[in-house]
Coordinates of C-alpha atoms in Angstrom, one line a residue:
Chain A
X1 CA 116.8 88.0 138.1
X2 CA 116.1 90.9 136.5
X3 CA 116.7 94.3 137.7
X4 CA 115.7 97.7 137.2
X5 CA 117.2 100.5 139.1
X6 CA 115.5 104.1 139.4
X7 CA 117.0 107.4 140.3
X8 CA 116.9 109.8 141.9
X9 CA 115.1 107.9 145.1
X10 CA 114.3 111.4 146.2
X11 CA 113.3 114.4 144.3
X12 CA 112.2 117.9 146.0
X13 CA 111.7 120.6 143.5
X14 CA 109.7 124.5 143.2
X15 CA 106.2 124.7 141.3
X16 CA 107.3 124.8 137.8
X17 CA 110.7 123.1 137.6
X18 CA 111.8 120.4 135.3
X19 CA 112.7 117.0 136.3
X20 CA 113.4 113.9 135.1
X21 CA 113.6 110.6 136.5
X22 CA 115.6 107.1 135.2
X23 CA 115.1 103.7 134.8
X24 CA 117.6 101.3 134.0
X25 CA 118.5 97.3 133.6
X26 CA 120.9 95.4 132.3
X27 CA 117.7 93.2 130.9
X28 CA 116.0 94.1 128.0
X29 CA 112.2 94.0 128.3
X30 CA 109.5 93.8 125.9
X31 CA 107.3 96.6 127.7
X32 CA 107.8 99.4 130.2
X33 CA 105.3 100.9 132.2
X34 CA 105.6 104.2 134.5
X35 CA 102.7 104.1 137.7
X36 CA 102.0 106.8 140.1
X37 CA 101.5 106.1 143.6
X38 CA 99.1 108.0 146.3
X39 CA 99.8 107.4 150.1
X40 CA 97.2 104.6 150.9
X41 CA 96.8 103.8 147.4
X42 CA 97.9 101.5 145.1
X43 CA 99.9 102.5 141.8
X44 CA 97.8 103.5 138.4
X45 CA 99.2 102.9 134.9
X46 CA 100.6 106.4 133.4
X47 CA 101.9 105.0 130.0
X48 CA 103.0 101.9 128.6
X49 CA 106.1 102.1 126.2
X50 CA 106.8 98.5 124.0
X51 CA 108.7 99.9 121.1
X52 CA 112.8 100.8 121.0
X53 CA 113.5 104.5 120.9
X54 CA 109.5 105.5 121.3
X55 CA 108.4 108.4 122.7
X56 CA 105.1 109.3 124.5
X57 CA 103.6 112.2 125.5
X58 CA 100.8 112.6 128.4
X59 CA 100.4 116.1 128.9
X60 CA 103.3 117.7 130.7
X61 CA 104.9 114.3 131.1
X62 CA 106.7 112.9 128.2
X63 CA 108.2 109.0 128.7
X64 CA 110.7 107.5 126.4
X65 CA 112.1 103.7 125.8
X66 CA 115.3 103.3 125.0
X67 CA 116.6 101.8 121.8
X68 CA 117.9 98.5 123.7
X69 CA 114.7 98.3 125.5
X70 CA 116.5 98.5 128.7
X71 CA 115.9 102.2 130.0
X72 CA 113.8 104.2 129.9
X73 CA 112.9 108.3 131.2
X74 CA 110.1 110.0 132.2
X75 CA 110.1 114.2 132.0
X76 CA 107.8 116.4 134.0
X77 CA 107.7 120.0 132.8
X78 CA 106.9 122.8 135.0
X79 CA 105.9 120.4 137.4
X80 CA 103.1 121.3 139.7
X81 CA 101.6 120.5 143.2
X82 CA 99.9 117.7 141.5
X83 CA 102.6 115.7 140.3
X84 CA 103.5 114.9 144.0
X85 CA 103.7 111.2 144.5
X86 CA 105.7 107.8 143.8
X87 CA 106.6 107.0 140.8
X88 CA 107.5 103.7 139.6
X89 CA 108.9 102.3 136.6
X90 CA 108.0 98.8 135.9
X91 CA 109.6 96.4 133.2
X92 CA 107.0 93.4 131.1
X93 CA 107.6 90.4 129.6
X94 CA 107.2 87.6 132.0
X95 CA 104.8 85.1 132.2
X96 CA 100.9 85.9 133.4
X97 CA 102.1 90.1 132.5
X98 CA 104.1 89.7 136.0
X99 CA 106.2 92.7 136.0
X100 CA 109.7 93.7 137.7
X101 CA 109.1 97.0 139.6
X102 CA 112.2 99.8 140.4
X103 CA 112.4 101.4 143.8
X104 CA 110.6 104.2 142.7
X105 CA 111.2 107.9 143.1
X106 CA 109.7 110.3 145.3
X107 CA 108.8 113.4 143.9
X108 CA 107.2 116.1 145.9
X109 CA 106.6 119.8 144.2
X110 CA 106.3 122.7 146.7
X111 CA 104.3 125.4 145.6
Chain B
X1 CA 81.7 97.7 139.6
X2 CA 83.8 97.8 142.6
X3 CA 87.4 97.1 140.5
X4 CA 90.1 95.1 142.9
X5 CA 88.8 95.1 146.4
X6 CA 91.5 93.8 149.1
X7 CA 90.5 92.9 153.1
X8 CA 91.4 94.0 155.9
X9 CA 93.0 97.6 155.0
X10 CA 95.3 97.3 158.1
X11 CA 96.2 94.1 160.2
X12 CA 98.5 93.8 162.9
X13 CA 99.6 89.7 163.9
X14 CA 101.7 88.6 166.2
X15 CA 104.5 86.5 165.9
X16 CA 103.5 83.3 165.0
X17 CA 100.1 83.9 164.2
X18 CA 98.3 83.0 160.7
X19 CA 95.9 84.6 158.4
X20 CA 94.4 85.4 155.2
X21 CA 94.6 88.2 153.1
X22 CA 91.4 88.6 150.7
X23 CA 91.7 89.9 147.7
X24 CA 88.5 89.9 144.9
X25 CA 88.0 91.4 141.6
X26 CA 84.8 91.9 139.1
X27 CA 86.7 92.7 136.4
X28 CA 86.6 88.8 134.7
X29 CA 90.8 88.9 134.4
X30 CA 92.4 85.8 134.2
X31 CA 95.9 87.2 135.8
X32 CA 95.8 87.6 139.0
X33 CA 98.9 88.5 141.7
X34 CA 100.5 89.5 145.0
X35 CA 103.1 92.0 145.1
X36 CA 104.7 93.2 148.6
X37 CA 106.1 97.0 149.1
X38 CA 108.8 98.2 151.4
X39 CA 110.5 101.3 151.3
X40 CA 112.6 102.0 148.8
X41 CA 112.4 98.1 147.2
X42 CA 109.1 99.4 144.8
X43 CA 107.1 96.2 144.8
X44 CA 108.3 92.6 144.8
X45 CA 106.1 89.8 143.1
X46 CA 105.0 86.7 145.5
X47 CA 102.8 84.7 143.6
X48 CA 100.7 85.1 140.7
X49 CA 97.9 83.0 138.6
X50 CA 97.0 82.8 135.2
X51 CA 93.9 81.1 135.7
X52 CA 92.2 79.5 138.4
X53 CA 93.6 76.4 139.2
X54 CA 97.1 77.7 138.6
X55 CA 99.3 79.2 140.5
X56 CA 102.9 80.0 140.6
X57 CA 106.0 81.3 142.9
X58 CA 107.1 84.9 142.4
X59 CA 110.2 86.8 143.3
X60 CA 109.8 86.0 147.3
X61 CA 107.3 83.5 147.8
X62 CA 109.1 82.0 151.2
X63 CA 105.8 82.0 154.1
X64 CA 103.3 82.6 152.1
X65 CA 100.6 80.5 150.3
X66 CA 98.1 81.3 147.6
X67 CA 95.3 79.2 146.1
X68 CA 92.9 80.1 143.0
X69 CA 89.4 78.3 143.1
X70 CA 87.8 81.5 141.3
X71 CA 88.2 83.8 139.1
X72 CA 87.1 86.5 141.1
X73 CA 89.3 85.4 144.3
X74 CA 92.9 85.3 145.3
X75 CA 93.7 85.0 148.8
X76 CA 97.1 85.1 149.9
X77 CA 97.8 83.1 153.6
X78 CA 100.5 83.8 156.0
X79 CA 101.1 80.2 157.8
X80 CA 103.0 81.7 160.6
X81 CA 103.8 85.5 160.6
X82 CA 107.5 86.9 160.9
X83 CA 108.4 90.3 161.4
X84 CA 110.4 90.8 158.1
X85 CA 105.9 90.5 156.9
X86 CA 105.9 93.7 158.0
X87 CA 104.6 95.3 154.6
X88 CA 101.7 96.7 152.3
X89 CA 100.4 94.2 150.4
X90 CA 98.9 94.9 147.1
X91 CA 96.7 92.9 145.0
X92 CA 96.2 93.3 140.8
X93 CA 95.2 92.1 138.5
X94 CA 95.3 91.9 134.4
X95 CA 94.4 90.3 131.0
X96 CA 96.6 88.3 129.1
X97 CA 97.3 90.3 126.0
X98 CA 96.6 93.7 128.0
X99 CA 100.2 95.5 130.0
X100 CA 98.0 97.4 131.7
X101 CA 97.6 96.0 136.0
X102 CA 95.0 97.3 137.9
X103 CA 96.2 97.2 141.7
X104 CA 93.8 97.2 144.6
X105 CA 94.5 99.8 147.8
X106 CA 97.0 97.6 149.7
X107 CA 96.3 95.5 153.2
X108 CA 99.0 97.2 155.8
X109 CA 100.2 94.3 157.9
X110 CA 102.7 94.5 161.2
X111 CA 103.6 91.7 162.5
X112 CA 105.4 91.9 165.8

């Protein structure tokens, strides 16, 4: 079974902080994807990362892979109000694009 | 186009009890799947389908059954409801080739 393991769970920070979250196996996967969760909604694709070592860049949130294609990070800068939410991190590969989902992190930004 | 569209929003059951959990799409993808999310576990696959006609067993398949007639439908069936049901269900689809899912809003279920 593979696993993926997010941290922090939990993340309170100010309006214009810095934060980033992890995601790690021991698996290597052939994509990674980072959602966002709204209470009562279902998550929605930020990025997809397939590549070892690539970096992308949505904004103020920057994701990476890492070279093993078993981690990966995402990077908020001066995170706003906004940002608040769960946010998963989701590793590829399997048959029918089934994917293995971390815990997830929730990040709330008080103004 | 409505997107994934999953019925009802909340349920509660009783011990015991079956049902059906609808789940649709008009997007024409082939994938189809049920995930389950409790706190703190992100989402866990159940079953999923890569066509209709074909199904297969997720990550925690144990009391539930699917079936795949359709494209457009998925319905996932509780044969007799337990209390560790107690979840949000989510729905999603995608198309082979394509990472991307596309995850309806969730049925809430309790089941006590």
């Amino acid at each position: 079974t593979q696993l993926l393991e997010q941290s922090p769970q939990f993340l309170s920070i100010q309006e214009g902080e810095n934060l980033t979250v992890y995601c790690n196996s021991s698996s290597v996967f052939s994509s990674l994807q980072w959602y966002r969760q709204e209470p009562g909604e279902g998550p929605v694709l930020l990025v997809t990362v397939v590549t070892g070592g690539e970096v992308k860049k949505l904004k103020r949130l920057t994701f990476q892979f890492g070279d093993a294609r078993k981690d990966s990070s995402l990077h908020i800068t001066a995170a706003q109000p906004g940002d608040t939410g769960l946010y998963l991190c989701a590793g590829g590969g399997n048959a029918g694009n089934m994917l293995t989902f971390g815990g997830g992190t929730r990040l709330m930004v008080k103004p | 186009n409505a997107g994934v569209t999953q019925t009802p929003k909340f349920q509660v059951l009783k011990t015991g009890q079956s049902m059906t959990l609808q789940c649709a799409q008009d997007m024409n993808h082939e994938y189809m799947s049920w995930y389950r999310q409790d706190p703190g576990m992100g989402l866990r696959l159940i079953h999923y389908s890569v066509g209709a006609g074909i199904t297969d067993q997720g990550e925690v398949p144990n009391g539930y059954n699917v079936s795949r007639s359709t494209t457009e439908d998925f319905p996932l069936r509780l044969l007799s409801a337990a209390p560790s049901q107690t979840s949000v269900y989510f729905c999603a689809t995608s198309s082979p080739g394509s990472y991307e899912q596309y995850f309806g809003p969730g049925t809430r279920l309790t089941v006590t």
